[in-house]
């Protein structure tokens, strides 16, 4: 079955950068759209961005557009979230998720999830 494992979270100062990675296994990676979501304390899990099967297309939430970049390496079965110009409001647990078809921005519609990795941005 599909397994996802995030890594790369940590504590950074506002204005800093962090790169998250997600390792995928169990199924052909290139058959899946890969999404990134985050959940801050007391808030609903929200869409961050997604990358389509070949990596040719990406979508981003307005809150991160221009600061975050998603990439994938299908040869390594990995997807990445590069986060620049981090703000305290970016503090959250970040999750990668996988779905073979387009499912929109609702996290409940994704089939597979990682365990999450904590990102904390201090002011």
mmCIF file of C-alpha atoms in Angstrom:
data_model
loop_
_atom_site.group_PDB
_atom_site.id
_atom_site.type_symbol
_atom_site.label_atom_id
_atom_site.label_comp_id
_atom_site.label_asym_id
_atom_site.label_seq_id
_atom_site.Cartn_x
_atom_site.Cartn_y
_atom_site.Cartn_z
ATOM 1 C CA UNK A 1 0.000 0.000 0.000
ATOM 2 C CA UNK A 2 1.053 3.632 -0.411
ATOM 3 C CA UNK A 3 3.253 5.078 2.319
ATOM 4 C CA UNK A 4 4.310 8.717 2.726
ATOM 5 C CA UNK A 5 6.995 10.010 5.090
ATOM 6 C CA UNK A 6 7.662 13.727 5.571
ATOM 7 C CA UNK A 7 10.922 15.172 6.845
ATOM 8 C CA UNK A 8 12.705 18.505 7.124
ATOM 9 C CA UNK A 9 10.584 20.403 9.626
ATOM 10 C CA UNK A 10 12.087 22.490 12.381
ATOM 11 C CA UNK A 11 12.378 25.890 14.033
ATOM 12 C CA UNK A 12 13.348 28.916 11.938
ATOM 13 C CA UNK A 13 13.367 32.692 12.323
ATOM 14 C CA UNK A 14 10.900 34.841 10.422
ATOM 15 C CA UNK A 15 12.287 35.541 6.974
ATOM 16 C CA UNK A 16 14.162 32.259 6.884
ATOM 17 C CA UNK A 17 13.806 29.230 4.641
ATOM 18 C CA UNK A 18 13.103 25.554 5.064
ATOM 19 C CA UNK A 19 12.752 22.636 2.660
ATOM 20 C CA UNK A 20 10.406 19.759 3.395
ATOM 21 C CA UNK A 21 10.684 16.372 1.707
ATOM 22 C CA UNK A 22 8.180 13.567 1.298
ATOM 23 C CA UNK A 23 9.188 10.035 0.354
ATOM 24 C CA UNK A 24 6.595 7.927 -1.447
ATOM 25 C CA UNK A 25 6.464 4.154 -1.740
ATOM 26 C CA UNK A 26 4.089 1.313 -2.538
ATOM 27 C CA UNK A 27 2.674 2.346 -5.920
ATOM 28 C CA UNK A 28 3.928 3.975 -9.135
ATOM 29 C CA UNK A 29 4.716 7.496 -7.965
ATOM 30 C CA UNK A 30 4.123 9.224 -11.289
ATOM 31 C CA UNK A 31 0.468 8.128 -11.245
ATOM 32 C CA UNK A 32 -0.278 10.403 -8.266
ATOM 33 C CA UNK A 33 -0.957 14.069 -7.815
ATOM 34 C CA UNK A 34 0.953 15.161 -4.717
ATOM 35 C CA UNK A 35 -0.480 17.770 -2.375
ATOM 36 C CA UNK A 36 0.877 19.720 0.576
ATOM 37 C CA UNK A 37 -1.391 20.751 3.436
ATOM 38 C CA UNK A 38 -0.851 22.356 6.814
ATOM 39 C CA UNK A 39 -2.706 22.588 10.098
ATOM 40 C CA UNK A 40 -2.051 25.273 12.694
ATOM 41 C CA UNK A 41 -3.194 24.966 16.324
ATOM 42 C CA UNK A 42 -6.935 25.476 16.599
ATOM 43 C CA UNK A 43 -7.407 25.753 12.842
ATOM 44 C CA UNK A 44 -8.718 23.533 10.070
ATOM 45 C CA UNK A 45 -6.270 21.723 7.833
ATOM 46 C CA UNK A 46 -5.699 23.895 4.782
ATOM 47 C CA UNK A 47 -4.445 23.462 1.262
ATOM 48 C CA UNK A 48 -0.931 24.728 0.555
ATOM 49 C CA UNK A 49 -0.289 23.519 -2.975
ATOM 50 C CA UNK A 50 -0.145 20.578 -5.327
ATOM 51 C CA UNK A 51 1.978 19.263 -8.140
ATOM 52 C CA UNK A 52 0.580 17.197 -10.978
ATOM 53 C CA UNK A 53 1.803 13.878 -12.307
ATOM 54 C CA UNK A 54 4.827 14.985 -14.356
ATOM 55 C CA UNK A 55 5.639 18.101 -12.358
ATOM 56 C CA UNK A 56 4.782 20.344 -15.306
ATOM 57 C CA UNK A 57 1.956 22.064 -13.431
ATOM 58 C CA UNK A 58 1.616 23.346 -9.870
ATOM 59 C CA UNK A 59 -1.109 25.137 -7.918
ATOM 60 C CA UNK A 60 -0.664 27.218 -4.759
ATOM 61 C CA UNK A 61 -2.816 28.812 -2.123
ATOM 62 C CA UNK A 62 -2.810 32.600 -2.265
ATOM 63 C CA UNK A 63 -1.261 32.740 1.203
ATOM 64 C CA UNK A 64 1.961 31.079 0.014
ATOM 65 C CA UNK A 65 2.125 32.036 -3.662
ATOM 66 C CA UNK A 66 5.481 33.562 -4.518
ATOM 67 C CA UNK A 67 7.099 32.244 -1.331
ATOM 68 C CA UNK A 68 6.655 28.464 -1.552
ATOM 69 C CA UNK A 69 7.638 26.171 -4.417
ATOM 70 C CA UNK A 70 6.692 22.527 -4.949
ATOM 71 C CA UNK A 71 8.843 20.176 -7.004
ATOM 72 C CA UNK A 72 8.947 16.439 -7.572
ATOM 73 C CA UNK A 73 11.547 13.931 -8.653
ATOM 74 C CA UNK A 74 9.759 10.935 -10.137
ATOM 75 C CA UNK A 75 13.006 8.962 -10.431
ATOM 76 C CA UNK A 76 13.428 9.202 -6.642
ATOM 77 C CA UNK A 77 9.734 8.983 -5.679
ATOM 78 C CA UNK A 78 10.038 12.261 -3.765
ATOM 79 C CA UNK A 79 8.161 15.530 -3.576
ATOM 80 C CA UNK A 80 9.500 18.729 -1.990
ATOM 81 C CA UNK A 81 8.156 21.927 -0.508
ATOM 82 C CA UNK A 82 10.640 24.802 -0.567
ATOM 83 C CA UNK A 83 9.496 27.518 1.839
ATOM 84 C CA UNK A 84 11.089 30.972 1.673
ATOM 85 C CA UNK A 85 10.353 34.244 3.456
ATOM 86 C CA UNK A 86 8.694 32.356 6.268
ATOM 87 C CA UNK A 87 6.283 34.144 8.579
ATOM 88 C CA UNK A 88 5.025 33.254 12.062
ATOM 89 C CA UNK A 89 1.612 32.556 10.516
ATOM 90 C CA UNK A 90 3.222 29.706 8.557
ATOM 91 C CA UNK A 91 3.690 27.798 11.818
ATOM 92 C CA UNK A 92 1.842 24.493 11.461
ATOM 93 C CA UNK A 93 2.171 20.772 11.032
ATOM 94 C CA UNK A 94 2.807 20.162 7.342
ATOM 95 C CA UNK A 95 1.504 17.055 5.591
ATOM 96 C CA UNK A 96 2.061 15.572 2.176
ATOM 97 C CA UNK A 97 -0.790 13.712 0.542
ATOM 98 C CA UNK A 98 -1.363 11.668 -2.599
ATOM 99 C CA UNK A 99 -4.301 11.033 -4.892
ATOM 100 C CA UNK A 100 -4.378 9.434 -8.362
ATOM 101 C CA UNK A 101 -6.907 11.958 -9.664
ATOM 102 C CA UNK A 102 -7.647 15.643 -9.242
ATOM 103 C CA UNK A 103 -9.635 16.044 -6.025
ATOM 104 C CA UNK A 104 -9.686 19.797 -5.496
ATOM 105 C CA UNK A 105 -8.430 21.582 -2.385
ATOM 106 C CA UNK A 106 -10.320 19.605 0.257
ATOM 107 C CA UNK A 107 -7.947 17.540 2.351
ATOM 108 C CA UNK A 108 -10.613 14.912 3.053
ATOM 109 C CA UNK A 109 -10.611 13.927 -0.615
ATOM 110 C CA UNK A 110 -6.974 12.788 -0.695
ATOM 111 C CA UNK A 111 -6.472 9.044 -0.365
ATOM 112 C CA UNK A 112 -3.055 8.818 1.302
ATOM 113 C CA UNK A 113 -1.276 10.887 3.956
ATOM 114 C CA UNK A 114 2.034 11.167 5.715
ATOM 115 C CA UNK A 115 2.456 11.580 9.459
ATOM 116 C CA UNK A 116 3.233 15.295 9.289
ATOM 117 C CA UNK A 117 6.264 17.374 10.231
ATOM 118 C CA UNK A 118 6.267 20.420 12.516
ATOM 119 C CA UNK A 119 7.339 23.812 11.179
ATOM 120 C CA UNK A 120 7.696 26.617 13.717
ATOM 121 C CA UNK A 121 8.522 30.176 12.653
ATOM 122 C CA UNK A 122 9.575 32.548 15.421
ATOM 123 C CA UNK A 123 9.258 36.324 15.342
#
